[in-house]
Coordinates of C-alpha atoms (C1' of nucleotides) in Angstrom, one line a residue:
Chain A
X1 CA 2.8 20.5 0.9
X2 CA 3.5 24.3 2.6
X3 CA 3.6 26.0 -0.8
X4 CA 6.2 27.9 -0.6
X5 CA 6.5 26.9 3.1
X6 CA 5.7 28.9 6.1
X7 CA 6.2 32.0 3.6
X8 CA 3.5 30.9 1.7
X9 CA 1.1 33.5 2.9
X10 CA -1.0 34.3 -0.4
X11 CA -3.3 36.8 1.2
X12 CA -1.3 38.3 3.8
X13 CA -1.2 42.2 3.7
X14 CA -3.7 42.0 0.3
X15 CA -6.8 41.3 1.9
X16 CA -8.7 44.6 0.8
X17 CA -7.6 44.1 -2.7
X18 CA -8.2 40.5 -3.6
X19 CA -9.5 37.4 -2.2
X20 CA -6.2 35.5 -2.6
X21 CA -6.7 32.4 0.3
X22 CA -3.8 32.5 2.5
X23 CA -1.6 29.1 2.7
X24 CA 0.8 27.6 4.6
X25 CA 0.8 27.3 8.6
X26 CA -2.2 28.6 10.7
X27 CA -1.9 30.8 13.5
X28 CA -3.7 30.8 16.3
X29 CA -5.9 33.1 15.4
X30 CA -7.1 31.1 13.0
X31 CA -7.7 28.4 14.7
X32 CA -9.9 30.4 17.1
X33 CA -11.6 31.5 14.0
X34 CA -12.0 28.3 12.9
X35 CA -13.0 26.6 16.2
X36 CA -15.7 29.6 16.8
X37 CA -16.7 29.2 13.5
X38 CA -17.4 24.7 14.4
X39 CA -18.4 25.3 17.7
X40 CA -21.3 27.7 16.2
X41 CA -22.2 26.2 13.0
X42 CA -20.7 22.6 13.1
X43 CA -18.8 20.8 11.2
X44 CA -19.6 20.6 7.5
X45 CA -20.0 23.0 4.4
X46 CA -15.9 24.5 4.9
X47 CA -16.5 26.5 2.0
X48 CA -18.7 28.5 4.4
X49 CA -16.6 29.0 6.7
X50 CA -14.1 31.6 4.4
X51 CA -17.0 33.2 3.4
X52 CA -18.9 33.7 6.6
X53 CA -15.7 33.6 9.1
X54 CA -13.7 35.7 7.1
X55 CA -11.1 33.4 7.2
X56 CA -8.9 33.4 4.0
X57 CA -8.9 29.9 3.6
X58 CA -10.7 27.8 1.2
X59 CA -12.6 24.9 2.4
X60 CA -10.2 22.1 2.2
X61 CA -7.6 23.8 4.4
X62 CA -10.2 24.3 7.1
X63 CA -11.6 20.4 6.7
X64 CA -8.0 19.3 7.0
X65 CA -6.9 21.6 9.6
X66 CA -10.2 20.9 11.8
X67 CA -9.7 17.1 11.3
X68 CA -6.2 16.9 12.0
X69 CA -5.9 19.5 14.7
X70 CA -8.7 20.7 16.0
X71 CA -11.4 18.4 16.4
X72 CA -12.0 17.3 20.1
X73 CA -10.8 14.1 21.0
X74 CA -7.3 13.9 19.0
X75 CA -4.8 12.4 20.8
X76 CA -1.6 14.4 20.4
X77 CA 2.0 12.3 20.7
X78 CA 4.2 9.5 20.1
X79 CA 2.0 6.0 19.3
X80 CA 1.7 4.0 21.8
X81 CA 3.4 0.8 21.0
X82 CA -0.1 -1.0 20.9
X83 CA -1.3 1.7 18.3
X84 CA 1.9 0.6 16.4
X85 CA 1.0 -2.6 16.4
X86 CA -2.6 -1.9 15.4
X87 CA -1.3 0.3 12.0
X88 CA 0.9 -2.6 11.4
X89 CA -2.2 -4.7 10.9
X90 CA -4.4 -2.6 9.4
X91 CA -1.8 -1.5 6.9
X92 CA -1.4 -5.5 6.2
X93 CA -5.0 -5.8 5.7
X94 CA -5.8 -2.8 4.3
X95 CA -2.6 -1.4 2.6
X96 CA -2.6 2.9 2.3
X97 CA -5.8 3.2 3.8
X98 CA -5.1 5.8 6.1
X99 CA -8.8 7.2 6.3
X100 CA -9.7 3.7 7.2
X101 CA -7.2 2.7 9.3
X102 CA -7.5 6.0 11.5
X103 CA -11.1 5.0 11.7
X104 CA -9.7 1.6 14.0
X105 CA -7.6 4.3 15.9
X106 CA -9.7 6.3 17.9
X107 CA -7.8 10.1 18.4
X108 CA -5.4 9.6 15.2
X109 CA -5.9 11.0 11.9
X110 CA -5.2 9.8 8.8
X111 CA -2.3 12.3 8.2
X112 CA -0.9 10.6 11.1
X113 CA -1.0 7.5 10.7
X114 CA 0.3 7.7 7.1
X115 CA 3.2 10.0 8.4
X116 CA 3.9 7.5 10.9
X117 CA 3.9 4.7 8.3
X118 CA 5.8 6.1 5.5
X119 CA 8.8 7.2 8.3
X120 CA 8.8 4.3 9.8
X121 CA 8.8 2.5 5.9
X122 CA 11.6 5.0 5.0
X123 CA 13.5 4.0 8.4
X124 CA 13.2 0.3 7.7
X125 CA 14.2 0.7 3.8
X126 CA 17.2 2.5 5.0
X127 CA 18.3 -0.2 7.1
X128 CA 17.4 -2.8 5.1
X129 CA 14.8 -4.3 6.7
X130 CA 11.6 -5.7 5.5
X131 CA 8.3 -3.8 6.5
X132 CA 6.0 -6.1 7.9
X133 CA 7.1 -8.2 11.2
X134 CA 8.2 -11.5 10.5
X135 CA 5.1 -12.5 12.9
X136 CA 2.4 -11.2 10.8
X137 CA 3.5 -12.9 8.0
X138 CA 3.9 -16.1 9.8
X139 CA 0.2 -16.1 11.2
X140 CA -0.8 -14.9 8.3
X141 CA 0.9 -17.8 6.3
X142 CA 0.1 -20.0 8.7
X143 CA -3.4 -19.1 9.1
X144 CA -4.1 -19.2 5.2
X145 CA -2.6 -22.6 5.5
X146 CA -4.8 -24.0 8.3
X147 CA -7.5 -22.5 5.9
X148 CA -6.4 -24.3 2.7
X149 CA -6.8 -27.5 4.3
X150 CA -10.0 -26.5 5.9
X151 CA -11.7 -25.5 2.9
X152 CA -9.8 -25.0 -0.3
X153 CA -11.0 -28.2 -3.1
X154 CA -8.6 -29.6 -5.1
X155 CA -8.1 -28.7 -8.4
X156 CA -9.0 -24.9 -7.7
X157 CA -6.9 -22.2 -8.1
X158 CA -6.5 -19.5 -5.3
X159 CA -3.3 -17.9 -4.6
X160 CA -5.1 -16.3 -1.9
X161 CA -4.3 -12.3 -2.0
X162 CA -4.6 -11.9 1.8
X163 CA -1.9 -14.4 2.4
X164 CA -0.3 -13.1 -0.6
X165 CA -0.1 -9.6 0.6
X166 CA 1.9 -10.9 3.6
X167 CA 4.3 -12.4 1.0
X168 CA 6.6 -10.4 0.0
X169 CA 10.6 -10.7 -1.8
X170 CA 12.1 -8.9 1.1
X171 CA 11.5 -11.3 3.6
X172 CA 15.0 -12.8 3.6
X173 CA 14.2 -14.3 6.7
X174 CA 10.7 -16.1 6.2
X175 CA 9.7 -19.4 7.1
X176 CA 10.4 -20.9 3.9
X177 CA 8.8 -24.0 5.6
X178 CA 5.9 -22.1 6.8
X179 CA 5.3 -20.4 2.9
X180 CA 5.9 -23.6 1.4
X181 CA 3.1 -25.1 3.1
X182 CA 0.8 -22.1 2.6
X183 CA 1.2 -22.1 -1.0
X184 CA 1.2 -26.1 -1.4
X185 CA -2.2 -26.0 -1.0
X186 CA -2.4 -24.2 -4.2
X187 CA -4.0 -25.9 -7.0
X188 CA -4.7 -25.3 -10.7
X189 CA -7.2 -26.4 -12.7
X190 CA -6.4 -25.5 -16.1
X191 CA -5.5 -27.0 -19.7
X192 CA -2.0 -28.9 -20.0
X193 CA -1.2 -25.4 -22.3
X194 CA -1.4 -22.7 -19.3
X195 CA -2.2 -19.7 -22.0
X196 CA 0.3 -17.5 -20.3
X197 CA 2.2 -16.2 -23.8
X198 CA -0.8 -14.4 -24.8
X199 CA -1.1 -11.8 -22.1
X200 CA 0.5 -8.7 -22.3
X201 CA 3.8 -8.5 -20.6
X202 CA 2.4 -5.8 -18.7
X203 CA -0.1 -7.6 -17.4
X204 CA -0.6 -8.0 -14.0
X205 CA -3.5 -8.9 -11.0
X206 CA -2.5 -6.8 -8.4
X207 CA -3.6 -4.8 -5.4
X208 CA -3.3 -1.5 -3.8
X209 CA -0.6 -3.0 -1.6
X210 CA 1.8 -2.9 -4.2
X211 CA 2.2 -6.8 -3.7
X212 CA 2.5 -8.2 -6.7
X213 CA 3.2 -11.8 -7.9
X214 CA 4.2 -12.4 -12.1
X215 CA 4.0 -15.6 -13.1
X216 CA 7.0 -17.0 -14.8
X217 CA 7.9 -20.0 -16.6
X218 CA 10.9 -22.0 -15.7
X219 CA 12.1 -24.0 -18.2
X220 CA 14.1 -25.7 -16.2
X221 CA 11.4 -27.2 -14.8
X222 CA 9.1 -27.1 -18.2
X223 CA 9.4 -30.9 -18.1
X224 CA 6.7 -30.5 -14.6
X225 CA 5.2 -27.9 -16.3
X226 CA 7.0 -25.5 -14.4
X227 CA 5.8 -21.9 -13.6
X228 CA 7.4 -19.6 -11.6
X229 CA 5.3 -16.9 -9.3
X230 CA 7.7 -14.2 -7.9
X231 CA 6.8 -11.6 -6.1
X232 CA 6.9 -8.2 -8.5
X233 CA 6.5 -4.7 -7.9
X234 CA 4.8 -2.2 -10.4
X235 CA 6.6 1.1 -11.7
X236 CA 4.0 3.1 -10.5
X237 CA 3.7 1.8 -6.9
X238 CA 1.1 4.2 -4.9
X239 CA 4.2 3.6 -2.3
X240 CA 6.9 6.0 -3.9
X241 CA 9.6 4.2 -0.6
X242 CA 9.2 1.1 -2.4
X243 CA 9.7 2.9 -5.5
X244 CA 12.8 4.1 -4.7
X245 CA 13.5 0.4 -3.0
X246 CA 12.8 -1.0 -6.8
X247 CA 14.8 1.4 -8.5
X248 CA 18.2 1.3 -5.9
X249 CA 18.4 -2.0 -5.9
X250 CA 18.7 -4.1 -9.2
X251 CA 19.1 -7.9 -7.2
X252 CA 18.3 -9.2 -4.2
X253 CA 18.5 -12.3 -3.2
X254 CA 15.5 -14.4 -2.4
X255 CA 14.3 -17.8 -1.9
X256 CA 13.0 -20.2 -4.4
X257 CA 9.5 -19.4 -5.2
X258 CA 7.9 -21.3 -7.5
X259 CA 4.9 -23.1 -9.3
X260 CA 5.1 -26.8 -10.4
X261 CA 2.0 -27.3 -12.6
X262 CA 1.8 -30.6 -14.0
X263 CA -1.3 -31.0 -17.3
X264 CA -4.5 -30.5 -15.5
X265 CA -3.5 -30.4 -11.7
X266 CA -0.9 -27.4 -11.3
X267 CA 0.4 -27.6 -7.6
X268 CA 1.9 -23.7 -6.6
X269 CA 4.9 -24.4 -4.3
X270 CA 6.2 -21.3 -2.4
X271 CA 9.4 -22.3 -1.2
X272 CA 9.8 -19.0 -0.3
X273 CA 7.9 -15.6 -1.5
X274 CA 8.1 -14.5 -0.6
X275 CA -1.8 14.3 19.3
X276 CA -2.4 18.5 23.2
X277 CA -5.2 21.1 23.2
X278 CA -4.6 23.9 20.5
X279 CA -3.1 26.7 22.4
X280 CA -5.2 29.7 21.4
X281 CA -2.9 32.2 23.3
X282 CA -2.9 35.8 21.9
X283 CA -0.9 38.1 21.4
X284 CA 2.0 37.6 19.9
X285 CA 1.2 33.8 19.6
X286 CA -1.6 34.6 17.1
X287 CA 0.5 35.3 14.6
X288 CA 2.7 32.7 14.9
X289 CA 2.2 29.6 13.1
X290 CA 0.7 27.1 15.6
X291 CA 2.5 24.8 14.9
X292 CA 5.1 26.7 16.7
X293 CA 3.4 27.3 19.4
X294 CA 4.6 25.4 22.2
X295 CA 3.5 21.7 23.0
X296 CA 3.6 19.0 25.5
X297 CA 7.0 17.3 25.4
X298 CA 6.4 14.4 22.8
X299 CA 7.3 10.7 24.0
X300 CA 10.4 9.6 22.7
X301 CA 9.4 7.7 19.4
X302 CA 9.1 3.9 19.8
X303 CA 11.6 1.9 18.0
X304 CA 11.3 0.5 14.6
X305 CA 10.0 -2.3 14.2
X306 CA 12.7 -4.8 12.2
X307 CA 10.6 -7.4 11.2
X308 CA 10.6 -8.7 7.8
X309 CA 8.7 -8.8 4.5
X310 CA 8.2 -5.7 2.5
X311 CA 6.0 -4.4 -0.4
X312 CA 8.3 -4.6 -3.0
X313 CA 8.7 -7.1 -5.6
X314 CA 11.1 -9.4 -7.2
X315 CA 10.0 -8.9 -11.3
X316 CA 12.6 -11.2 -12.5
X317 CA 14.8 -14.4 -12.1
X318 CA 17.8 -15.7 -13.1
X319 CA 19.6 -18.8 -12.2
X320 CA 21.7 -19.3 -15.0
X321 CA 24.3 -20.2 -12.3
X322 CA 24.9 -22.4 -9.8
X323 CA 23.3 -19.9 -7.6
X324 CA 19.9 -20.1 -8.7
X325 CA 18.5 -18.1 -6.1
X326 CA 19.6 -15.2 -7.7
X327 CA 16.2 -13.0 -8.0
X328 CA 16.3 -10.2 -9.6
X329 CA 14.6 -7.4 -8.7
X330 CA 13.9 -4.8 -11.4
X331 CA 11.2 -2.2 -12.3
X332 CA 8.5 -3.3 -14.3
X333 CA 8.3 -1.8 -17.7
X334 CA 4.9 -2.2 -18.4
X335 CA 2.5 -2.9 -15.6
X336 CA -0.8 -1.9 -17.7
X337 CA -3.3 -0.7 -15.3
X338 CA -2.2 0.1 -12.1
X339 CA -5.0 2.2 -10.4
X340 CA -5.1 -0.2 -8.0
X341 CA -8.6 -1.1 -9.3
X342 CA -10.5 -4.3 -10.3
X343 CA -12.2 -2.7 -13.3
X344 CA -8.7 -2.7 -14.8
X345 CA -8.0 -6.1 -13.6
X346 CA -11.5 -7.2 -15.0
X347 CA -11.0 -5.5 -18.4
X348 CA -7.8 -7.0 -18.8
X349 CA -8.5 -10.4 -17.8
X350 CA -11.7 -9.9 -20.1
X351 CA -9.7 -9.0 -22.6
X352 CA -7.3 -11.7 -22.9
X353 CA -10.1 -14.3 -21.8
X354 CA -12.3 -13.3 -24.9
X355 CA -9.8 -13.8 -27.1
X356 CA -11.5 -15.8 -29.8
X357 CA -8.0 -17.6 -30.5
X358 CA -7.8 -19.2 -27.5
X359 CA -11.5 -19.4 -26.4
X360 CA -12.0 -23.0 -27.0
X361 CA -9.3 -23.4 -24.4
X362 CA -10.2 -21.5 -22.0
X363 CA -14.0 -22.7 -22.0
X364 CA -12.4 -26.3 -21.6
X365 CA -11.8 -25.6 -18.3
X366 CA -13.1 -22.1 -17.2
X367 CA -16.9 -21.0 -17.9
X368 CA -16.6 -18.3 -19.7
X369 CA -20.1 -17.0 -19.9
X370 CA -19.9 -16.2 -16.1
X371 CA -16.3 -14.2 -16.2
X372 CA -18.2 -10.8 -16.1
X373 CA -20.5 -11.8 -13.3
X374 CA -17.7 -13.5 -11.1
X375 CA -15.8 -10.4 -11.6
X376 CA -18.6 -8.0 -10.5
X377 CA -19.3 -10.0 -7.3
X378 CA -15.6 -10.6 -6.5
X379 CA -15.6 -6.3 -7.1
X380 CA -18.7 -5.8 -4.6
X381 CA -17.3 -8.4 -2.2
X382 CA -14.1 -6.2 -1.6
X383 CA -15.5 -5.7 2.2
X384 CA -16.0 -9.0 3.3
X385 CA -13.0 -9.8 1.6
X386 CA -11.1 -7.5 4.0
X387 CA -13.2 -8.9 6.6
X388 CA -12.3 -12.2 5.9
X389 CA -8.6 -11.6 5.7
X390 CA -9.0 -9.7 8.9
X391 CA -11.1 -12.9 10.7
X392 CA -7.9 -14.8 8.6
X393 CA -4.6 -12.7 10.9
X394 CA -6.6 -12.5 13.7
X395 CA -7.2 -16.2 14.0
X396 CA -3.2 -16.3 13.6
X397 CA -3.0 -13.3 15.9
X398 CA -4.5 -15.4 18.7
X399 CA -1.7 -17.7 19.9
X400 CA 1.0 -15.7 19.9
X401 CA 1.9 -11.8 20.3
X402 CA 5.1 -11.8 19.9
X403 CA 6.6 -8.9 17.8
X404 CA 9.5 -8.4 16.9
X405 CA 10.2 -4.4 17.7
X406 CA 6.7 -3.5 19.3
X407 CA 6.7 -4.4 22.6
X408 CA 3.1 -4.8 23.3
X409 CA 1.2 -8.3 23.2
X410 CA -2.1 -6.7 22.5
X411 CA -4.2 -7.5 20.0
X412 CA -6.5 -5.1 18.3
X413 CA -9.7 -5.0 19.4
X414 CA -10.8 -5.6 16.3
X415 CA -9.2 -8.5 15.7
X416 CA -10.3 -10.0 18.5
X417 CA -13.6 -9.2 17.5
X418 CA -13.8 -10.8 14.0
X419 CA -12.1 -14.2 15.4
X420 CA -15.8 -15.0 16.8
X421 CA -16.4 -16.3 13.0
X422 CA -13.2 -16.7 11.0
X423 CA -14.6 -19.4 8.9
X424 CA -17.8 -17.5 7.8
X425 CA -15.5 -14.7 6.8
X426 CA -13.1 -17.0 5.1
X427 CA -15.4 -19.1 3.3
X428 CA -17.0 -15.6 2.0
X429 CA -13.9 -14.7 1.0
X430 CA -12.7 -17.7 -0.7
X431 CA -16.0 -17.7 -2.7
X432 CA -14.9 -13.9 -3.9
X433 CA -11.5 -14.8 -4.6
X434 CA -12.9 -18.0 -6.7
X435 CA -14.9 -15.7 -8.7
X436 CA -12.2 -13.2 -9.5
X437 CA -9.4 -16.0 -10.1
X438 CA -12.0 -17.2 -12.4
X439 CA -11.3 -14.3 -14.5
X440 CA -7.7 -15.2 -14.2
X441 CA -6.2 -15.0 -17.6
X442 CA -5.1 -18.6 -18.5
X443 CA -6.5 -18.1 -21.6
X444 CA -3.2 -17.5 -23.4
X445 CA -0.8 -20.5 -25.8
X446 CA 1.6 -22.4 -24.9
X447 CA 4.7 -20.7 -25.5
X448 CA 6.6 -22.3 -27.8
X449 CA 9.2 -23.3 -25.2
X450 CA 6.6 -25.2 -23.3
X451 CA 7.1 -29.2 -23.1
X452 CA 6.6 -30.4 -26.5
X453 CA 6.7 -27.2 -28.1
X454 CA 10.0 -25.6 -29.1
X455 CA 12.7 -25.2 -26.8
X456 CA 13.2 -22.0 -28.3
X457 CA 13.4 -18.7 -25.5
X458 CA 10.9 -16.1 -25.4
X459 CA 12.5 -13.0 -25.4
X460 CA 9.3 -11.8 -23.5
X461 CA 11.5 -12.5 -20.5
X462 CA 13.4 -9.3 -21.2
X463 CA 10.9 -7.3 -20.6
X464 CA 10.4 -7.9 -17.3
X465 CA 13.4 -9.1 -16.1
X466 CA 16.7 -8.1 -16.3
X467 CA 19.9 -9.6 -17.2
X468 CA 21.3 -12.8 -15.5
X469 CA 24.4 -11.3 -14.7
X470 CA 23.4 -10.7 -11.2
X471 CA 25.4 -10.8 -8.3
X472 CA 23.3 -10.5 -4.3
X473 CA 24.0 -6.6 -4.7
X474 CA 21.1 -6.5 -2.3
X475 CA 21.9 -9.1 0.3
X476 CA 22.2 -6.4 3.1
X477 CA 18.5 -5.7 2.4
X478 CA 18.1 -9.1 4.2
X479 CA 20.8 -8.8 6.5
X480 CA 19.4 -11.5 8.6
X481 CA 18.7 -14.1 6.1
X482 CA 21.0 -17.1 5.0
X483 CA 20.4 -17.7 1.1
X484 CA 17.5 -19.8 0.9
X485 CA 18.1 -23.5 -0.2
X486 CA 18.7 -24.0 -3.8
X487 CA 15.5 -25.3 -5.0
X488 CA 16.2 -28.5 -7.3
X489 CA 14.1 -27.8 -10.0
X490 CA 15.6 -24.4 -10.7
X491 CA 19.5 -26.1 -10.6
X492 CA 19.2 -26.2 -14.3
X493 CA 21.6 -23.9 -15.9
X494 CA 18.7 -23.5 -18.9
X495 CA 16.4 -22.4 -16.7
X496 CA 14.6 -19.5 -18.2
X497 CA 12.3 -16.8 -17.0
X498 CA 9.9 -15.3 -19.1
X499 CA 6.1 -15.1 -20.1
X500 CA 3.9 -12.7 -18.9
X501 CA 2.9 -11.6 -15.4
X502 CA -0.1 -12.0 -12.8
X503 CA 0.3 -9.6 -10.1
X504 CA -1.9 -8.7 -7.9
X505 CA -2.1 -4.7 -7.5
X506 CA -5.2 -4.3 -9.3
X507 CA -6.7 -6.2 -6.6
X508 CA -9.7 -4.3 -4.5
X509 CA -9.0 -3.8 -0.8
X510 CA -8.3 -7.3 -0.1
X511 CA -6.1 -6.7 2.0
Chain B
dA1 C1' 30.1 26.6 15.4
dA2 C1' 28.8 25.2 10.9
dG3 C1' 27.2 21.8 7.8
dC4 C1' 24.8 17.8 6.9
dG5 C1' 21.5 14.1 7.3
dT6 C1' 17.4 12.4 9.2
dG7 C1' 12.9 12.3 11.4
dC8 C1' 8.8 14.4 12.2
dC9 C1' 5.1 17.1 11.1
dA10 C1' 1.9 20.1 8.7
dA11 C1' -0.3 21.3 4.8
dC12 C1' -1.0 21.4 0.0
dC13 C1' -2.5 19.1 -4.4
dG14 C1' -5.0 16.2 -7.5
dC15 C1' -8.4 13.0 -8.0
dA16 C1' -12.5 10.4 -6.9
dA17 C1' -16.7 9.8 -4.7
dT18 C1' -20.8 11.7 -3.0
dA19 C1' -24.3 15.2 -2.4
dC20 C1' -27.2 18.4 -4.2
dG21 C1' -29.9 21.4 -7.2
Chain C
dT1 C1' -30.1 12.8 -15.9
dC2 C1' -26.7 16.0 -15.7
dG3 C1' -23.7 19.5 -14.0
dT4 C1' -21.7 21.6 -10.1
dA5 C1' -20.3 21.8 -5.4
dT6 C1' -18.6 19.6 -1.6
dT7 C1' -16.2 16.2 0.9
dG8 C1' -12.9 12.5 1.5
dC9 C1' -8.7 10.3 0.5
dG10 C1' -4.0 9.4 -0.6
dG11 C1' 0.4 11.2 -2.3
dT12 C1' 3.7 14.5 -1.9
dT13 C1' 6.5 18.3 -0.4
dG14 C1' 8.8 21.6 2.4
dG15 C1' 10.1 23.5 7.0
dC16 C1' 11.8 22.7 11.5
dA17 C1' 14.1 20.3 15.2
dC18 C1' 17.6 17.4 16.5
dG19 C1' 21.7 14.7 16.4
dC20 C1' 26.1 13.7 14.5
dT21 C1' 30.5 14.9 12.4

DNA sequence: AAGCGTGCCAACCGCAATACG
DNA sequence: TCGTATTGCGGTTGGCACGCT
């Protein structure tokens, strides 16, 4: 931020009394400083630079004003529409990592590329539209699906996160077909009594993407030992647009999305889920801020892209109607952990894992001794995980380039590069995954609404749910999308939400 | 012409990671 | 090994320009 905006001049006109650093817009004067000050001593060691330059500016402003605007080689302007599509599918892989994705984008900083990003995000929020083109998804689903079959055993869990990334509540529009099929291929190992009651309500698997999945159970489908996985987005998103997205909108509608475990063999079923040279003129330019200084005429702004998908996150469900696609979308109460790291996802599945209660259970069909080992490796493999999920949407990527606001067909060259061994990466990448899911926490009772146990409701469900008297409030946040079939296992007017949730922010870099 | 909303941009802040003595 | 300094990163904020009413 401009403290105090261009105003925010701390040292002007009390240099020879204090040392105050001077804030707020540089002249051009000080970027001549600054550039004579890198073109003599290089870059590197900004704290220097105030002391030997003279320049009242602490280290961090020079860094930052060097990188973003002085440094030879920026590219100044609009993004190209290829560039557009490139951030599109870094930020799918990689989520808010500017520093990395800038590092694909040869000229752009990080400052831009997250400007871009969170306009464009705040442009699409506004009208409604989901953040990630429909395409991505798609490629991305079916890519993950293609792998399933390739690979994936039965009887193993692994809702993948790079395919889950890519599924998100606000896609009104997906492929429910496509998703479907994706997440058909997910499989379960685990006890007749899923241990779900046990965990916190808070807590969730998730990743610094802010796309989260809870894991509900619907009683209206108990009888197939029915969970529910909805999409969910934490409280304290790192993404304050989908933030506000959570907080101004209480329902949405969205597709079936659910798990049908059956005792020993539970099946997942996704119906749906989800920069011009500096001018160093004089004069009076110098002391003008320089970012007023004149530039080349920028390119008119491409359009926004109106794909679909977002980051937000569908916490709750109600179907208490006929309409039982009635999601509800509401802000997590209690999302413990959300740094966005996997030592919080490994302490808490740990936690609830160890629990002596349930440990017999969980070591009848998890091996416990290895959880803190399988987390560790999952931890370190957070690169080739991203590399795998990048091998995974370029693979998708290949067949088709069709976007639906970027006009260019080009791919990335960096997708392109990583298709040369997609199943390496993939393989590599399931073998993470297993080891993290096998951390998962299963380890938690039956609740006591579970077949065979009482029918009676948890009232965990309130807490991350809301009410059931929702209407579509949010249907123009998928203006495009038809209500998604009514799935027939959720028809049940007992159907009831509740149990704890799995999301995946906590999740490394996977995607 | 004035007011307002929006998009864009630059720069700051806090925190974490890394380097260094 | 530890403390400090430096660097890097991501989130946030405020100003300006522009278009619309």
């Amino acid at each position: 931020m401009v403290s105090g905006g261009g105003g925010a001049e701390l040292g002007r006109g009390h240099h020879h009394h204090h040392q105050s650093l001077k804030k707020g817009p540089w002249t051009a004067a000080e970027d001549a400083i600054l550039m004579e000050y890198v073109k003599k001593h290089g870059e590197g060691n900004w704290n220097a630079v105030q002391k030997n330059s003279g320049l009242m500016r602490c280290g961090k402003s020079c860094r930052l004003r060097w990188a973003n605007h002085l440094r030879p080689n920026l590219k100044k302007g609009s993004f190209s529409p290829e560039e557009e599509k490139i951030i599109i599918e870094l930020h799918a892989k990689l989520g808010n990592k500017w520093a990395r994705m800038a590092a694909q984008l040869p000229g752009r900083t990080d400052n831009e590329i997250k400007n871009y990003w969170n306009t464009r995000m705040k442009r699409r929020q506004r009208a409604g539209l989901p953040i990630y083109p429909q395409e991505i998804q798609d490629k991305a689903a079916a890519a993950f699906h293609l792998h399933q079959h390739h690979k994936r055993p039965q009887n193993q869990i692994s809702p993948s996160p790079p395919a889950a990334l890519l599924i998100t509540s606000q896609n009104p529009a997906y492929n429910n077909a496509s998703l479907s099929a994706m997440f058909n291929s997910f499989n379960f190992q685990s006890p007749t009594n899923i241990p779900l009651q046990n965990q916190a309500p808070g807590s969730c698997l998730s990743n610094p993407n802010n796309h989260a999945f809870q894991l509900f159970f619907d009683s209206a489908n108990a009888n197939a030992g029915g969970f529910s996985l909805l999409p969910y987005h934490p409280p304290s998103s790192t993404t304050s647009l989908m933030n506000e997205n959570i907080q101004t909108q209480t329902t949405m509608q969205m597709p079936p999305f659910k798990v049908n475990s059956a005792p020993g063999n539970h099946e997942m079923s996704f119906s749906a889920m989800i920069s011009q040279p500096i001018d160093f003129g004089t004069g009076l330019e110098s002391e003008l801020p320089s970012s007023q200084i004149p530039a080349v005429p920028k390119q008119a702004s491409a359009p926004a892209s109106s794909g679909s998908s977002g980051g937000f996150c569908a916490v709750g469900i109600s179907s208490t109607t006929d309409n039982n696609n009635d999601y509800q979308i509401s802000q997590k109460a209690t999302c413990g952990g959300n740094s966005g790291l996997l030592d919080d996802l490994v302490q808490e599945s740990n936690k609830i894992s160890s629990n002596e209660k349930f440990k017999g259970q969980f070591e009848s069909f998890s091996d416990a001794g290895d959880k803190g080992k399988s987390v560790v490796d999952a931890s370190s493999a957070d690169e080739e995980v991203n590399e795998g999920v990048e091998s995974m949407m370029a693979n998708a990527a290949d067949n088709n380039n069709q976007w639906d606001d970027f006009s260019s067909s080009q791919s990335s060259i960096e997708m392109n590069k990583t298709n040369q061994e997609p199943l390496e990466e993939m393989q590599s990448m399931d073998d993470d995954l297993m080891s993290l899911l096998n951390n998962f926490p299963l380890s938690v009772p039956l609740p006591e609404w579970y077949p065979g146990t009482s029918t009676e409701t948890s009232n965990v469900s309130s807490s991350s749910m809301t009410g059931g008297n929702q209407e579509a409030t949010t249907t123009d946040h998928q203006p495009n999308t038809p209500p998604a079939p009514a799935p027939t296992t959720a028809a049940s007017p007992d159907l009831q939400w509740s149990l704890g949730s799995c999301c995946w922010n906590n999740m490394p870099g996977i995607c």
